[in-house]
């Protein structure tokens, strides 16, 4: 989700009217946080003293307004991560056909639903987004199956199939008891270095080289990528599925600490903070949809016999996909706007890819092929062109109706972010939270869930 969210903000106009002292204040806040992290990594023993020195910086007052809002030129830096991770993340976020069928049944009842409150389910208000995004939802319903198929094909190409991330990082956000998910469904293993049949490297050396050469740290960036490593994971072999892992503790932290806690009057307003919470809720809904679908797939694999759930460690409390759908995703469930928020987030993802299409197809981009392997490069580009030819990813010149319907979420986020000076000045708060959406995934204690959680958070 970080990529479309970031791109939406890179399209904002540049503000040059911020006082220098306020710009430096926010920038200093970012830099001190990173110095603290570095002190832990290099073992200089400065963490305690730095925590004391940083206390004054933790007060959210008028001195902490944002640095200059990024302009269009920054889109190149932001999209540097899209070309490599586009297929894996988009395919994970693409709403499956079975999920959209469930959504169609439920969405007609959503006109009276409330907006999602990140802190508590008690804060509610009539939703104003439903009528705005309904045309886009209808278009997604129509064209999503073919896009999902194209992305699935793209994900089988090595450049998009093998994914590297830090699976050993410790949780820095909450005290946790060490918990091992011993179920086989939780476990993943790095790709072997060599194919035993051909004795060739499974992950092409060019891909490893690109990951290292393209890694770049930006102190004021919107994201904190994992450091490139020698461990790559096959996202086709270890696809997202139902694992019986309970991530409620992590989600509670995300909604209460990373998402914005909003007062009742703020919930009623059209604000980018509310949009941010909607994005977080949409990400949660996407994962819930995968869980519901995964439960049904497990049942189907066992010819309708549900006794296999007893084999999970500690048993399994989620065995009825319909019941879980109602609880997690329906208008009568815990989050009445869950599906609406999922579509809102998906629209942002589509808008991000749409904005990046020229960069993705740039002739100078290396897709992990050997320098003179023209056939490899042509096959990757053909697969990408198949994806980008989807009606959901067309620009305004191709079909203005589809374009405007899909981009309503991005447009709303943009307009809310620049509606007044205070909104523009406080965007640094969104930047900090965008970073944490990835890092909190280190608190997930199911390896498969952690892998796909990072894929979702980064893309």
XYZ file of C-alpha atoms in Angstrom:
459
model
C 0.000 0.000 0.000
C 2.933 2.284 0.528
C 3.621 2.719 -3.162
C 0.223 4.093 -4.269
C -0.010 6.113 -1.075
C 3.413 7.628 -1.710
C 2.737 8.325 -5.368
C -0.472 10.110 -4.514
C 1.521 12.562 -2.429
C 4.325 13.010 -4.962
C 1.760 14.541 -7.304
C 1.039 17.355 -4.852
C 2.195 20.888 -5.685
C 5.465 21.991 -4.119
C 5.117 24.294 -1.137
C 7.892 26.838 -0.628
C 6.148 28.892 2.037
C 7.082 26.788 5.068
C 9.187 28.569 7.698
C 12.773 27.315 7.703
C 12.655 26.580 11.432
C 9.631 24.302 11.024
C 11.154 22.482 8.072
C 14.356 21.867 10.005
C 12.394 20.795 13.061
C 10.586 18.010 11.242
C 13.715 16.978 9.337
C 15.685 16.815 12.580
C 12.979 14.592 14.038
C 13.497 12.056 11.230
C 17.274 12.163 11.508
C 17.360 11.654 15.272
C 15.127 8.612 14.966
C 17.518 7.071 12.457
C 20.611 7.890 14.529
C 18.985 6.061 17.427
C 18.363 3.030 15.238
C 21.958 3.094 14.000
C 23.288 3.275 17.568
C 21.531 -0.015 18.297
C 22.992 -1.607 15.180
C 26.621 -0.632 15.784
C 26.519 -1.138 19.545
C 27.834 2.241 20.700
C 25.716 2.088 23.831
C 23.978 5.350 23.098
C 20.378 4.174 23.006
C 19.419 5.137 26.565
C 20.964 8.598 26.483
C 19.502 9.286 23.048
C 16.064 8.301 24.242
C 16.394 10.876 27.007
C 17.584 13.538 24.578
C 14.748 12.806 22.157
C 11.893 13.199 24.614
C 11.524 16.863 23.757
C 10.997 15.893 20.128
C 8.012 13.666 20.825
C 5.602 16.514 21.541
C 3.332 16.985 18.543
C 2.951 20.761 18.386
C 3.031 23.480 15.769
C 6.798 23.256 15.461
C 6.501 19.886 13.729
C 5.159 20.831 10.383
C 6.250 18.937 7.315
C 9.279 19.604 5.146
C 8.573 20.769 1.633
C 5.953 18.596 -0.019
C 7.600 16.441 -2.685
C 7.082 17.500 -6.275
C 6.725 15.467 -9.437
C 10.481 15.042 -9.813
C 10.528 12.736 -6.801
C 8.337 10.213 -8.588
C 11.434 8.654 -10.183
C 12.905 7.811 -6.799
C 9.610 6.511 -5.473
C 8.934 4.267 -8.446
C 12.413 2.731 -8.356
C 10.956 0.038 -6.160
C 7.814 -0.500 -8.228
C 9.359 -2.080 -11.299
C 10.899 -4.911 -9.275
C 7.983 -5.615 -6.978
C 5.032 -4.722 -9.174
C 3.774 -8.182 -10.011
C 4.194 -9.838 -6.628
C 2.503 -7.062 -4.724
C -0.185 -6.274 -7.236
C -1.077 -9.949 -7.524
C -1.305 -10.167 -3.749
C -3.519 -7.089 -3.605
C -5.681 -7.931 -6.594
C -9.054 -8.965 -5.300
C -9.807 -12.539 -6.268
C -12.898 -13.504 -8.239
C -14.465 -15.347 -5.310
C -13.929 -12.344 -3.063
C -15.523 -9.939 -5.529
C -18.512 -12.249 -5.803
C -18.948 -12.057 -2.042
C -18.397 -8.316 -2.211
C -21.127 -7.849 -4.799
C -23.627 -9.510 -2.490
C -22.656 -7.379 0.464
C -21.897 -4.033 -1.125
C -25.462 -3.170 -2.063
C -26.212 -2.824 1.639
C -23.367 -0.413 2.290
C -25.028 2.877 1.505
C -25.867 3.365 5.172
C -22.601 1.991 6.556
C -20.183 3.983 8.708
C -16.612 5.038 8.064
C -13.916 2.880 9.578
C -12.494 4.175 12.873
C -8.942 3.006 13.428
C -9.060 3.316 17.208
C -12.471 2.044 18.114
C -15.566 0.648 16.466
C -17.691 2.988 18.560
C -16.952 6.112 16.492
C -19.229 6.068 13.510
C -20.691 8.333 10.876
C -22.520 7.928 7.575
C -20.130 7.086 4.759
C -19.711 9.702 2.058
C -17.378 7.617 -0.110
C -19.777 4.954 -1.283
C -21.402 6.956 -4.079
C -18.033 8.343 -5.192
C -16.301 5.011 -5.645
C -19.269 2.903 -6.789
C -18.589 3.473 -10.526
C -14.985 2.388 -9.987
C -16.138 -0.690 -8.089
C -18.413 -1.683 -10.961
C -15.527 -1.339 -13.436
C -13.212 -3.393 -11.211
C -15.858 -6.108 -10.927
C -15.951 -6.336 -14.694
C -12.238 -6.264 -15.554
C -10.484 -7.626 -12.464
C -10.556 -11.349 -13.417
C -8.531 -10.780 -16.590
C -6.053 -8.527 -14.769
C -5.611 -11.139 -12.054
C -4.852 -13.741 -14.725
C -2.238 -11.488 -16.365
C -0.575 -10.786 -13.029
C -0.479 -14.481 -12.210
C 1.390 -15.125 -15.463
C 3.791 -12.276 -14.750
C 4.504 -13.594 -11.275
C 5.879 -16.832 -12.727
C 8.781 -14.927 -14.335
C 11.937 -15.172 -12.145
C 12.343 -11.405 -11.913
C 8.991 -11.145 -10.108
C 8.824 -14.609 -8.596
C 11.881 -14.537 -6.332
C 11.623 -12.041 -3.544
C 14.150 -11.091 -0.873
C 13.279 -9.634 2.501
C 14.519 -9.759 6.092
C 12.781 -12.652 7.849
C 15.001 -12.525 10.961
C 14.438 -8.942 12.118
C 13.195 -8.525 15.671
C 9.992 -6.804 16.737
C 10.679 -3.273 17.997
C 7.153 -2.176 18.806
C 5.756 -4.353 21.563
C 6.953 -6.900 24.122
C 6.274 -10.378 22.804
C 6.624 -13.886 24.070
C 8.676 -15.951 21.669
C 6.115 -17.869 19.658
C 6.894 -20.375 16.971
C 4.224 -21.310 14.478
C 4.986 -24.995 14.193
C 2.317 -25.649 11.598
C 3.770 -26.530 8.211
C 1.468 -23.943 6.673
C 3.377 -21.193 8.509
C 6.829 -22.172 7.323
C 8.789 -20.961 4.325
C 12.300 -21.787 3.169
C 14.789 -19.781 1.102
C 15.353 -20.841 -2.476
C 18.324 -23.198 -2.926
C 21.323 -21.622 -4.563
C 21.570 -24.184 -7.362
C 19.079 -26.317 -9.252
C 20.092 -29.961 -8.538
C 19.044 -31.049 -12.026
C 20.790 -28.385 -14.092
C 23.401 -27.136 -11.614
C 22.424 -23.593 -12.594
C 21.713 -20.808 -10.125
C 17.983 -20.645 -9.402
C 17.982 -16.918 -8.713
C 19.808 -15.335 -11.664
C 22.945 -13.410 -10.600
C 21.651 -10.373 -12.461
C 18.670 -10.181 -10.092
C 20.909 -10.321 -7.025
C 23.133 -7.635 -8.533
C 20.183 -5.381 -9.316
C 18.755 -5.650 -5.806
C 22.045 -4.529 -4.288
C 22.791 -1.814 -6.839
C 19.298 -0.312 -6.666
C 19.098 -0.225 -2.872
C 19.169 3.359 -1.675
C 18.594 4.880 1.751
C 16.709 8.183 1.837
C 16.675 9.826 5.259
C 13.500 11.741 4.411
C 11.920 8.983 2.334
C 8.451 7.557 2.649
C 9.629 4.005 3.206
C 12.322 1.903 4.827
C 13.134 -1.057 2.587
C 14.642 -4.258 3.925
C 18.360 -4.584 3.290
C 19.119 -6.893 0.307
C 20.202 -10.340 1.450
C 21.278 -13.689 0.012
C 17.957 -15.287 0.971
C 15.253 -15.265 -1.693
C 11.781 -16.733 -1.337
C 9.615 -18.248 -4.041
C 6.246 -16.509 -3.766
C 4.692 -19.053 -6.120
C 5.813 -22.022 -4.045
C 4.949 -20.252 -0.800
C 1.820 -18.432 -1.836
C -0.528 -16.699 0.534
C -2.856 -19.152 2.290
C -4.731 -19.829 5.499
C -2.227 -20.677 8.261
C -4.355 -20.439 11.443
C -2.047 -17.711 12.738
C -3.792 -15.122 14.912
C -2.441 -11.676 14.080
C -4.975 -9.791 16.215
C -2.293 -8.312 18.479
C -0.398 -6.832 15.542
C -3.543 -5.473 13.912
C -4.636 -3.920 17.190
C -1.293 -2.117 17.343
C -1.573 -0.964 13.728
C -5.053 0.491 14.174
C -4.365 2.087 17.562
C -0.756 3.249 17.181
C 0.083 3.631 13.494
C -3.268 4.733 12.089
C -4.535 8.120 13.212
C -6.680 8.355 16.329
C -9.398 10.768 15.313
C -11.914 12.749 17.274
C -15.580 12.586 16.330
C -15.472 15.956 14.549
C -12.428 14.851 12.544
C -14.201 11.677 11.426
C -16.966 13.804 9.937
C -14.471 15.873 7.949
C -12.966 14.969 4.606
C -9.326 14.663 5.592
C -6.211 12.839 4.429
C -5.876 11.344 7.920
C -9.192 9.612 7.438
C -8.022 8.506 3.996
C -4.882 7.038 5.558
C -7.011 5.060 8.024
C -9.167 3.893 5.129
C -6.043 2.611 3.351
C -4.925 0.720 6.466
C -8.397 -0.756 6.830
C -8.365 -1.724 3.144
C -5.076 -3.535 3.626
C -6.552 -5.367 6.617
C -9.632 -6.256 4.577
C -7.483 -7.631 1.758
C -5.736 -9.993 4.169
C -9.054 -10.958 5.753
C -10.359 -11.806 2.294
C -7.348 -14.079 1.717
C -8.042 -15.802 5.047
C -11.704 -16.408 4.242
C -10.842 -17.722 0.802
C -8.054 -19.848 2.321
C -10.411 -21.512 4.778
C -12.732 -22.479 1.925
C -9.817 -23.788 -0.139
C -8.688 -26.000 2.747
C -12.185 -27.416 3.047
C -12.391 -28.039 -0.693
C -8.997 -29.797 -0.663
C -10.378 -32.181 1.958
C -13.638 -32.847 0.082
C -15.710 -30.918 2.609
C -14.341 -32.741 5.648
C -13.453 -30.194 8.356
C -11.882 -32.618 10.841
C -8.421 -31.683 9.530
C -8.718 -28.362 11.411
C -8.110 -30.339 14.615
C -4.584 -31.054 13.407
C -3.526 -27.415 13.786
C -1.544 -26.557 16.918
C -4.040 -25.713 19.639
C -6.924 -26.490 17.309
C -8.513 -24.006 14.935
C -11.187 -21.493 15.910
C -11.876 -20.349 12.338
C -13.480 -23.185 10.403
C -16.559 -21.656 8.785
C -15.725 -19.353 5.828
C -19.210 -17.884 5.705
C -19.141 -17.045 9.395
C -15.706 -15.466 9.043
C -16.799 -13.469 6.020
C -19.754 -12.067 7.932
C -17.562 -11.209 10.927
C -14.582 -9.767 9.091
C -15.940 -8.263 5.882
C -19.716 -7.896 5.744
C -21.719 -4.755 6.383
C -23.034 -6.409 9.551
C -19.603 -7.401 10.789
C -16.926 -5.804 12.939
C -15.964 -3.331 10.200
C -19.025 -2.441 8.091
C -16.930 -0.559 5.531
C -14.316 -3.294 5.163
C -15.017 -4.120 1.513
C -15.543 -0.509 0.533
C -12.159 0.330 2.066
C -10.555 -2.576 0.224
C -11.782 -1.208 -3.104
C -10.565 2.286 -2.177
C -7.091 0.896 -1.493
C -7.101 -1.196 -4.658
C -7.984 1.902 -6.678
C -4.938 3.665 -5.216
C -2.747 0.753 -6.244
C -4.126 0.877 -9.780
C -3.539 4.633 -9.923
C 0.061 4.161 -8.779
C 0.811 1.601 -11.478
C -0.971 3.794 -13.999
C 1.272 6.728 -13.054
C 4.392 4.575 -13.306
C 3.741 2.817 -16.608
C 6.317 4.833 -18.570
C 8.974 4.094 -15.984
C 8.059 0.411 -15.802
C 8.378 0.032 -19.591
C 11.474 2.219 -19.970
C 13.778 0.641 -22.556
C 16.803 0.998 -20.279
C 15.277 -1.024 -17.438
C 16.913 -4.384 -16.778
C 14.504 -7.128 -15.750
C 17.139 -9.527 -14.525
C 18.060 -10.799 -17.979
C 21.638 -11.182 -19.167
C 22.849 -8.197 -21.116
C 22.590 -9.876 -24.524
C 19.583 -12.087 -23.793
C 17.117 -10.370 -26.106
C 14.595 -13.210 -25.893
C 14.396 -13.008 -22.098
C 13.931 -9.240 -22.123
C 11.263 -9.453 -24.822
C 9.277 -12.095 -22.928
C 9.258 -10.026 -19.719
C 8.186 -6.894 -21.555
C 5.436 -8.799 -23.354
C 4.094 -10.041 -20.012
C 4.217 -6.514 -18.586
C 2.484 -5.078 -21.619
C -0.258 -7.668 -21.172
C -0.785 -6.428 -17.619
C -0.638 -2.758 -18.530
C -3.127 -3.270 -21.355
C -5.855 -3.942 -18.794
C -8.723 -1.428 -18.999
C -8.126 -0.831 -15.279
C -4.702 0.644 -16.062
C -5.550 2.871 -19.005
C -4.806 6.582 -19.059
C -7.217 9.407 -19.672
C -6.660 9.390 -23.428
C -7.672 5.726 -23.691
C -10.919 5.849 -21.757
C -11.689 8.952 -19.717
C -14.666 7.305 -17.990
C -12.641 4.365 -16.668
C -9.729 6.646 -15.817
C -11.808 9.073 -13.759
C -13.726 6.282 -12.012
C -10.566 4.426 -10.948
C -8.698 7.592 -9.977
C -11.402 8.974 -7.710
C -9.654 7.539 -4.634
C -6.318 9.102 -5.597
C -8.005 12.403 -6.446
C -9.847 12.496 -3.129
C -6.645 11.798 -1.215
C -4.823 14.533 -3.142
C -7.568 17.103 -2.652
C -7.871 16.367 1.057
C -4.111 16.648 1.520
C -3.854 20.119 -0.042
C -7.165 21.581 1.066
C -5.492 23.980 3.558
C -2.077 24.981 4.864
C -2.378 22.919 8.030
C -3.035 19.742 6.041
C 0.012 20.353 3.859
C 2.224 21.192 6.821
C 1.308 18.035 8.730
C 1.930 15.506 5.961
C 5.179 14.483 7.670
C 2.993 12.504 10.094
C 1.796 10.341 7.220
C 5.370 9.798 6.096
C 6.365 8.431 9.495
C 3.375 6.110 9.593
C 4.008 4.824 6.085
C 7.442 3.647 7.197
C 6.059 1.858 10.217
C 3.536 -0.153 8.185
C 6.408 -2.238 6.881
C 8.427 -2.426 10.086
C 5.511 -3.628 12.205
C 5.455 -6.767 10.053
C 8.579 -7.867 11.941
C 6.233 -8.499 14.868
C 4.307 -11.142 12.897
C 5.419 -14.549 14.210
C 4.258 -16.661 11.286
C 6.943 -16.648 8.597
C 4.589 -17.026 5.659
C 2.346 -14.300 7.068
C 5.354 -12.049 7.656
C 6.554 -12.500 4.071
C 3.205 -11.666 2.512
C 2.546 -8.956 5.078
C 5.719 -7.214 3.929
C 4.746 -7.684 0.296
C 1.373 -6.068 1.046
C 2.868 -3.228 3.084
C 5.487 -2.363 0.473
C 3.287 -2.640 -2.595
